[in-house]
Coordinates of C-alpha atoms and ligand atoms in Angstrom, one line a residue:
M12 CA 0.0 0.0 0.0
R13 CA 1.3 3.4 -0.9
V14 CA 1.8 6.1 1.7
P15 CA -1.1 8.4 0.7
E16 CA -3.6 5.5 1.0
Q17 CA -2.3 4.6 4.4
I18 CA -2.6 8.2 5.5
S19 CA -6.2 8.3 4.3
L20 CA -7.0 5.1 6.2
L21 CA -5.3 6.2 9.4
N22 CA -7.2 9.4 9.2
R23 CA -10.4 7.4 9.0
F24 CA -9.5 5.3 12.1
I25 CA -8.6 8.4 14.0
F26 CA -11.9 10.0 13.1
L27 CA -13.8 6.9 14.1
D28 CA -12.1 6.5 17.5
W29 CA -12.7 10.2 18.2
A30 CA -16.3 9.9 17.2
S31 CA -16.7 6.8 19.3
A32 CA -15.5 8.6 22.4
R33 CA -18.0 11.4 21.7
L34 CA -20.9 9.0 21.0
I35 CA -20.2 6.9 24.1
A36 CA -20.1 10.2 26.1
G37 CA -23.5 11.0 24.7
W38 CA -24.8 7.7 26.1
V39 CA -23.1 7.7 29.5
P40 CA -26.0 9.7 31.1
A41 CA -28.4 6.8 30.0
A42 CA -26.3 4.2 31.7
K43 CA -28.0 3.0 34.9
E44 CA -25.3 1.6 37.1
L45 CA -22.4 3.6 38.4
E46 CA -19.9 0.8 37.4
W47 CA -21.2 1.1 33.8
K48 CA -20.7 4.8 33.7
S49 CA -17.2 4.3 35.0
E50 CA -16.4 1.6 32.5
L51 CA -17.8 3.6 29.6
C52 CA -15.7 6.6 30.6
R53 CA -12.6 4.4 30.6
H54 CA -13.5 3.3 27.1
M55 CA -13.8 7.0 26.1
W56 CA -10.3 7.6 27.4
I57 CA -9.0 4.4 25.6
D58 CA -10.6 5.5 22.3
M59 CA -9.1 9.0 22.6
T60 CA -5.7 7.5 23.4
C61 CA -5.9 5.1 20.4
A62 CA -6.9 8.1 18.2
H63 CA -4.0 10.1 19.6
R64 CA -1.4 7.4 19.0
L65 CA -2.7 6.8 15.5
L66 CA -2.5 10.6 14.9
E67 CA 1.2 10.6 15.9
R68 CA 1.8 8.0 13.2
K69 CA -0.3 9.8 10.7
E70 CA 1.7 13.0 11.4
E71 CA 5.0 11.1 10.6
L72 CA 3.6 9.9 7.3
A73 CA 1.8 13.1 6.3
A74 CA 3.9 15.8 7.9
N75 CA 0.7 17.2 9.4
A76 CA -1.7 16.3 12.2
K77 CA -4.9 17.3 10.4
I78 CA -8.0 15.2 10.8
H79 CA -10.5 15.2 8.0
I80 CA -14.1 14.0 7.9
P81 CA -13.5 10.9 5.8
T82 CA -16.7 11.1 3.8
P83 CA -20.1 12.8 4.3
Q84 CA -21.6 9.3 4.2
I85 CA -19.6 8.2 7.2
Q86 CA -20.8 11.2 9.2
T87 CA -24.4 10.4 8.4
F88 CA -23.8 6.8 9.3
L89 CA -22.4 7.8 12.7
Q90 CA -25.4 10.0 13.5
D91 CA -27.8 7.3 12.3
V92 CA -26.4 4.4 14.3
A93 CA -25.9 6.5 17.4
A94 CA -29.6 7.5 17.6
A95 CA -30.8 4.2 19.2
D96 CA -34.1 3.8 21.0
G97 CA -32.4 2.8 24.3
F98 CA -29.1 2.3 26.1
Y99 CA -28.7 -1.4 25.4
A100 CA -29.7 -1.0 21.7
F101 CA -26.9 1.6 21.3
L102 CA -24.4 -0.6 23.1
A103 CA -25.3 -3.6 20.9
G104 CA -25.1 -1.6 17.7
W105 CA -22.0 0.3 18.6
Y106 CA -19.9 -2.3 20.3
M107 CA -21.0 -5.5 18.8
E108 CA -21.3 -4.2 15.2
V109 CA -19.4 -1.0 14.6
K110 CA -16.5 -1.5 17.0
T111 CA -16.2 -5.1 15.9
E112 CA -16.1 -3.9 12.3
I113 CA -13.4 -1.3 13.2
I114 CA -11.3 -4.2 14.4
H115 CA -11.9 -6.1 11.1
A116 CA -11.0 -3.1 9.1
L117 CA -7.8 -2.6 11.2
E118 CA -6.9 -6.2 10.5
R119 CA -7.5 -5.7 6.8
L120 CA -5.2 -2.7 6.9
T121 CA -2.4 -4.8 8.6
E122 CA -2.7 -7.4 5.7
S123 CA -2.0 -4.6 3.2
L124 CA 1.0 -3.1 5.0
D125 CA 4.6 -4.0 4.4
P126 CA 6.4 -5.7 7.3
I127 CA 9.5 -3.4 7.0
F128 CA 8.3 -0.2 5.4
D129 CA 5.2 0.0 7.7
A130 CA 6.5 -1.7 10.8
P131 CA 5.8 1.3 13.1
T132 CA 2.1 1.3 12.0
L133 CA 1.9 -2.5 12.4
E134 CA 3.4 -2.4 15.9
L135 CA 1.0 0.2 16.9
I136 CA -2.1 -1.5 15.6
T137 CA -1.0 -4.8 17.2
E138 CA -0.8 -2.9 20.5
L139 CA -4.2 -1.3 20.1
L140 CA -6.3 -4.2 19.0
P141 CA -6.5 -6.0 22.4
K142 CA -7.8 -2.8 24.1
K143 CA -10.6 -2.7 21.5
R144 CA -11.4 -6.4 21.9
D145 CA -11.7 -6.0 25.7
Q146 CA -14.3 -3.3 25.3
I147 CA -16.4 -5.5 23.1
E148 CA -16.2 -8.4 25.6
W149 CA -17.4 -6.1 28.3
A150 CA -20.4 -4.9 26.3
K151 CA -21.3 -8.5 25.3
R152 CA -21.5 -9.5 28.9
L153 CA -23.7 -6.6 29.8
I154 CA -26.0 -7.1 26.9
H155 CA -26.2 -10.8 27.6
E156 CA -27.4 -10.0 31.1
C157 CA -30.1 -7.5 30.0
V158 CA -31.7 -9.4 27.1
K159 CA -33.6 -11.7 29.5
D160 CA -36.2 -9.0 29.3
P161 CA -38.1 -9.6 26.0
A162 CA -38.7 -5.9 25.1
T163 CA -34.9 -5.3 25.6
L164 CA -34.1 -8.3 23.4
E165 CA -36.3 -7.0 20.7
S166 CA -34.8 -3.5 20.8
V167 CA -31.2 -4.9 20.9
T168 CA -31.8 -7.3 18.0
R169 CA -33.5 -4.6 15.8
W170 CA -30.7 -2.1 16.3
R171 CA -27.9 -4.6 15.8
K172 CA -29.4 -5.7 12.6
Y173 CA -29.7 -2.1 11.5
A174 CA -26.1 -1.3 12.3
R175 CA -24.8 -4.5 10.7
D176 CA -26.8 -3.9 7.5
Y177 CA -25.6 -0.3 7.4
V178 CA -21.9 -1.3 7.7
R179 CA -22.4 -3.8 4.9
H180 CA -24.0 -1.1 2.8
L181 CA -20.8 1.0 3.3
N182 CA -18.8 -2.1 2.2
G183 CA -17.1 -2.1 5.6
I184 CA -16.3 0.9 7.8
D185 CA -13.2 1.4 5.6
G186 CA -15.0 0.8 2.3
R187 CA -12.6 -2.0 1.7
G188 CA -14.8 -4.9 2.7
D189 CA -16.1 -7.7 0.6
F190 CA -19.8 -7.3 1.1
G191 CA -20.9 -6.7 -2.5
V192 CA -23.6 -4.1 -3.3
T193 CA -26.3 -3.9 -0.7
A194 CA -29.0 -1.3 -0.1
Q195 CA -28.9 1.2 2.7
P196 CA -31.2 -0.3 5.5
A197 CA -34.3 1.6 6.4
K198 CA -34.0 3.3 9.8
P199 CA -36.2 1.4 12.4
L200 CA -39.4 3.2 13.2
V201 CA -38.5 3.9 16.8
E202 CA -38.0 7.1 18.7
A203 CA -34.4 7.9 19.5
Y204 CA -33.6 8.0 23.2
G205 CA -30.1 9.5 22.9
P206 CA -27.3 10.5 22.5
A207 CA -27.5 13.1 25.3
P208 CA -30.9 12.1 26.7
K209 CA -32.9 14.8 28.4
K210 CA -32.9 13.0 31.7
R211 CA -29.9 11.3 33.2
T212 CA -30.3 7.7 34.6
M213 CA -29.0 6.6 38.0
P214 CA -29.3 3.3 39.9
D215 CA -32.6 2.5 41.5
W216 CA -30.8 2.1 44.8
L217 CA -29.2 5.5 44.8
K218 CA -30.1 7.8 47.7
K219 CA -30.0 11.4 46.7
G220 CA -28.4 13.8 49.2
D221 CA -26.4 17.0 49.5
F222 CA -23.1 18.0 50.8
D223 CA -24.7 19.8 53.8
H224 CA -26.0 16.6 55.2
P225 CA -23.2 14.0 55.1
P226 CA -24.0 10.4 56.3
E227 CA -24.1 10.1 60.1
D228 CA -21.1 7.7 60.1
V229 CA -18.7 10.1 58.5
R230 CA -20.1 13.4 59.9
D231 CA -17.5 14.1 62.6
N232 CA -14.4 12.3 61.4
L233 CA -11.9 12.0 58.5
K234 CA -14.0 9.4 56.7
I235 CA -16.0 12.2 55.3
F236 CA -13.2 12.6 52.7
M237 CA -13.8 9.0 51.5
W238 CA -17.5 9.9 51.1
H239 CA -16.5 13.0 49.2
Y240 CA -14.5 10.9 46.7
M241 CA -17.4 8.5 46.4
T242 CA -19.7 11.4 45.4
E243 CA -17.4 12.5 42.5
I244 CA -19.3 10.2 40.1
Q245 CA -22.0 12.8 40.2
V246 CA -20.0 15.2 37.9
V247 CA -19.5 12.5 35.3
D248 CA -22.9 12.9 33.5
P249 CA -22.6 16.7 33.2
M250 CA -19.1 16.3 31.9
C251 CA -20.2 13.7 29.4
Y252 CA -22.9 16.2 28.1
V253 CA -20.0 18.7 27.7
F254 CA -17.9 16.1 25.9
Y255 CA -20.6 15.1 23.5
G256 CA -22.0 18.6 23.0
M257 CA -18.8 20.5 22.2
D258 CA -18.6 20.0 18.5
D259 CA -16.1 22.7 17.5
M260 CA -13.3 22.1 20.0
P261 CA -9.9 20.9 18.9
F262 CA -8.9 17.2 19.1
E263 CA -6.5 17.9 22.0
F264 CA -9.3 19.1 24.2
F265 CA -11.0 15.8 23.9
V266 CA -7.8 13.9 24.7
D267 CA -7.4 16.0 27.9
F268 CA -11.0 15.9 28.8
S269 CA -11.4 12.2 28.4
R270 CA -8.7 11.7 30.9
H271 CA -10.3 14.2 33.2
I272 CA -13.7 12.4 33.1
W273 CA -12.1 9.0 33.6
D274 CA -10.2 10.3 36.6
E275 CA -13.4 11.4 38.3
C276 CA -14.7 7.9 37.9
R277 CA -11.5 6.5 39.4
H278 CA -11.9 8.9 42.4
H279 CA -15.4 7.6 42.9
Q280 CA -14.0 4.0 42.8
M281 CA -11.3 4.9 45.3
G282 CA -13.8 6.3 47.7
V283 CA -16.2 3.4 47.3
R284 CA -13.4 0.8 47.8
R285 CA -12.1 2.5 51.0
L286 CA -15.6 2.8 52.5
E287 CA -16.3 -0.8 51.7
Q288 CA -13.0 -1.9 53.2
L289 CA -14.1 0.0 56.3
G290 CA -17.2 -2.1 56.4
F291 CA -19.8 0.3 55.0
D292 CA -22.6 -0.5 52.6
I293 CA -22.1 2.3 50.2
K294 CA -25.7 2.0 48.9
Q295 CA -26.7 3.5 52.3
F296 CA -24.6 6.6 51.6
P297 CA -26.3 9.4 49.6
I298 CA -24.9 11.1 46.6
P299 CA -25.6 14.8 45.8
F300 CA -27.4 14.6 42.6
V301 CA -28.7 17.3 40.2
E302 CA -31.7 16.2 38.2
D303 CA -30.9 18.4 35.3
A304 CA -27.3 17.6 34.3
T305 CA -27.4 19.5 31.1
Q306 CA -26.1 22.9 32.4
E307 CA -24.5 25.6 30.4
L308 CA -21.4 23.8 29.2
E309 CA -18.7 26.4 29.3
H310 CA -19.7 27.7 32.7
F311 CA -19.9 24.3 34.1
Y312 CA -16.3 23.5 33.0
A313 CA -15.0 26.8 34.4
E314 CA -16.8 26.4 37.8
L315 CA -15.6 22.8 38.1
T316 CA -11.9 23.3 37.4
M317 CA -11.4 26.9 38.8
F318 CA -13.5 26.5 41.9
G319 CA -14.6 22.9 42.6
E320 CA -11.2 21.5 42.0
S321 CA -8.9 24.5 42.5
C322 CA -10.4 25.2 45.9
S323 CA -10.1 21.6 47.2
F324 CA -6.3 21.3 47.7
S325 CA -5.9 22.8 51.3
R326 CA -8.4 20.5 52.9
K327 CA -7.3 17.4 50.9
K328 CA -3.6 18.0 51.7
K329 CA -4.5 18.4 55.4
S330 CA -6.6 15.2 55.3
M331 CA -3.7 13.3 53.7
D332 CA -1.3 14.3 56.4
S333 CA -3.7 13.3 59.1
F334 CA -4.3 9.9 57.5
Y335 CA -0.6 9.2 57.2
A336 CA 0.0 10.5 60.8
K337 CA -2.7 8.1 62.0
S338 CA -1.2 5.2 59.9
D339 CA -4.3 4.9 57.7
I340 CA -2.1 4.4 54.7
I341 CA -4.8 3.5 52.1
S342 CA -6.9 6.5 52.9
G343 CA -3.8 8.7 52.8
M344 CA -2.9 7.3 49.4
T345 CA -6.5 7.9 48.2
A346 CA -6.1 11.6 49.1
E347 CA -2.6 11.7 47.6
I348 CA -3.6 10.3 44.2
D349 CA -6.6 12.5 44.1
I350 CA -4.4 15.6 44.6
V351 CA -2.1 14.4 41.9
D352 CA -5.0 14.0 39.4
E353 CA -6.8 17.2 40.5
R354 CA -3.6 19.2 39.9
T355 CA -3.7 18.0 36.3
H356 CA -7.4 18.9 36.0
V357 CA -6.8 22.4 37.1
K358 CA -4.0 22.6 34.6
F359 CA -6.5 21.5 31.9
G360 CA -9.0 24.0 33.2
K361 CA -6.5 26.9 32.9
K362 CA -5.6 25.8 29.4
W363 CA -9.2 25.3 28.1
T364 CA -11.4 27.7 29.9
P365 CA -10.3 30.9 28.1
F366 CA -10.3 28.9 24.8
L367 CA -13.9 27.7 25.4
Y368 CA -15.1 31.2 26.3
K369 CA -13.4 32.7 23.3
H370 CA -14.5 30.2 20.7
R371 CA -17.9 29.3 22.0
L372 CA -19.1 32.5 23.6
Q373 CA -17.1 35.1 21.7
D374 CA -15.9 36.1 25.1
D375 CA -12.2 37.3 24.9
R376 CA -11.6 37.7 28.7
S377 CA -8.4 36.4 30.2
L378 CA -8.6 33.5 32.7
D379 CA -8.2 35.9 35.6
D380 CA -11.1 38.0 34.4
I381 CA -13.3 34.9 33.9
V382 CA -12.4 33.8 37.5
R383 CA -13.2 37.2 38.8
G384 CA -16.5 37.2 37.0
I385 CA -17.5 33.9 38.6
M386 CA -16.5 35.3 42.0
D387 CA -18.7 38.4 41.5
R388 CA -21.6 36.2 40.6
R389 CA -21.1 34.0 43.6
F390 CA -21.1 37.2 45.8
A391 CA -24.3 38.4 44.2
E392 CA -25.9 35.0 44.9
A393 CA -24.4 34.5 48.4
A394 CA -26.9 33.2 51.0
P395 CA -27.5 35.5 53.9
G396 CA -25.2 34.6 56.8
S397 CA -22.7 32.8 54.6
D398 CA -19.0 33.7 54.7
L399 CA -19.2 35.3 51.3
S400 CA -22.2 37.6 52.3
K401 CA -20.2 39.0 55.2
L402 CA -17.6 40.7 53.0
N403 CA -18.1 44.4 52.1
A404 CA -17.7 45.8 48.6
E405 CA -14.1 46.7 48.9
E406 CA -13.2 43.3 50.4
R407 CA -15.1 41.6 47.6
S408 CA -13.2 43.4 44.8
S409 CA -9.8 42.9 46.4
I410 CA -10.1 39.3 47.5
T411 CA -7.7 36.8 45.8
H412 CA -8.8 33.6 44.2
F413 CA -7.0 31.7 46.9
A414 CA -8.6 33.6 49.8
F415 CA -12.0 33.2 48.0
C416 CA -11.4 29.4 48.0
G417 CA -11.0 29.6 51.8
K418 CA -14.5 31.2 52.1
I419 CA -16.2 28.5 50.1
E420 CA -14.4 25.5 51.6
F421 CA -16.4 22.9 53.5
K422 CA -17.0 23.9 57.0
N423 CA -16.9 21.8 60.2
L424 CA -14.4 19.3 58.9
V425 CA -12.8 17.3 61.7
F426 CA -9.2 16.3 61.0
D427 CA -8.1 14.7 64.2
K428 CA -10.4 11.6 64.3
L429 CA -10.3 8.6 61.9
Ligands
FE2_519 FE1 -13.0 15.5 41.1
FE2_520 FE1 -11.2 14.0 42.9
FE2_521 FE1 -11.1 16.5 39.0

């Protein structure tokens, strides 16, 4: 295979993995169990990582890192197969048909490459294939579990067939299959549930709560930090709406943001694991939960990184030191790793917030001015009696970001009791 053809195929696989991460993000809010949300977010990160690695190779071959829409037909195909009538139908169509077909197409590519000329591409694809196969195995297990319900089985079967026939019609996702000429399948007459469903789905067992009312067992001791980590799963749906909804951001944003989202799932898992190790049934612990997770995307991202995360370091560092001092090593490590990750997230926030404001809101303000604007709004909305409401006009205009963080920190935390 000549170099231009390889470049064009690599471009297609990069585009598909990137699209895959976006579409999965669009369906995360429809996933019911918290473990499913976490696993899907890991897949988003893997897909973006695969796309990133392939882009590096494409850049070597093409001397540029541009990503093109392969054909208008592929774009329509992606929109069509993503608009399933339910979560399981999407999963079946996307993983068992489209992702499986991406593997076949990558295998077809390896057969056309030269073992010496193209060895770097071949090594890379060999490395990526098992990651893709694992994802499909996970989806298969989940679907197998859910199709005992006849209505789900019907929906899954219908959508799989639609996706399969559509792939055949394209003569494979790379257009290099051996399917012959087949007609484009008619779209099933069902109402699309996603991507980006209006309502997010959470487990039936989930107890909704808020940060002002922590569970009794953690209220007056350091374990409250493990509960806080457990609650981080609640930002994942809103972040996935952002990930799916931002259609004009650069590729690098999605690489960074997929890692950010996956990390939030990991933090949730760290908290859950520690609380379970300590003997708690986490289903009894409430999670703060906003019913409408589709907030204004740009503001959500700025608030999360510049306040939610930026303002959390003092208390987390203090908790880490206390855990280690009291020889609770695993809780200490939980805090330490969280701090490491959150530092990266704040770095992402500093990099992308002004970019988002400029490109999506035509707002040219610097990061400092955006942060100041959010502080002003928080002052205006401050509840009577709160720390923020007690500052006078001059104090409000001169307060630093760091000092502001001190005002919105969680109150009444106890650091000297495990
Ligand atoms: Fe977080
Ligand atoms: Fe965290
Ligand atoms: Fe974070």
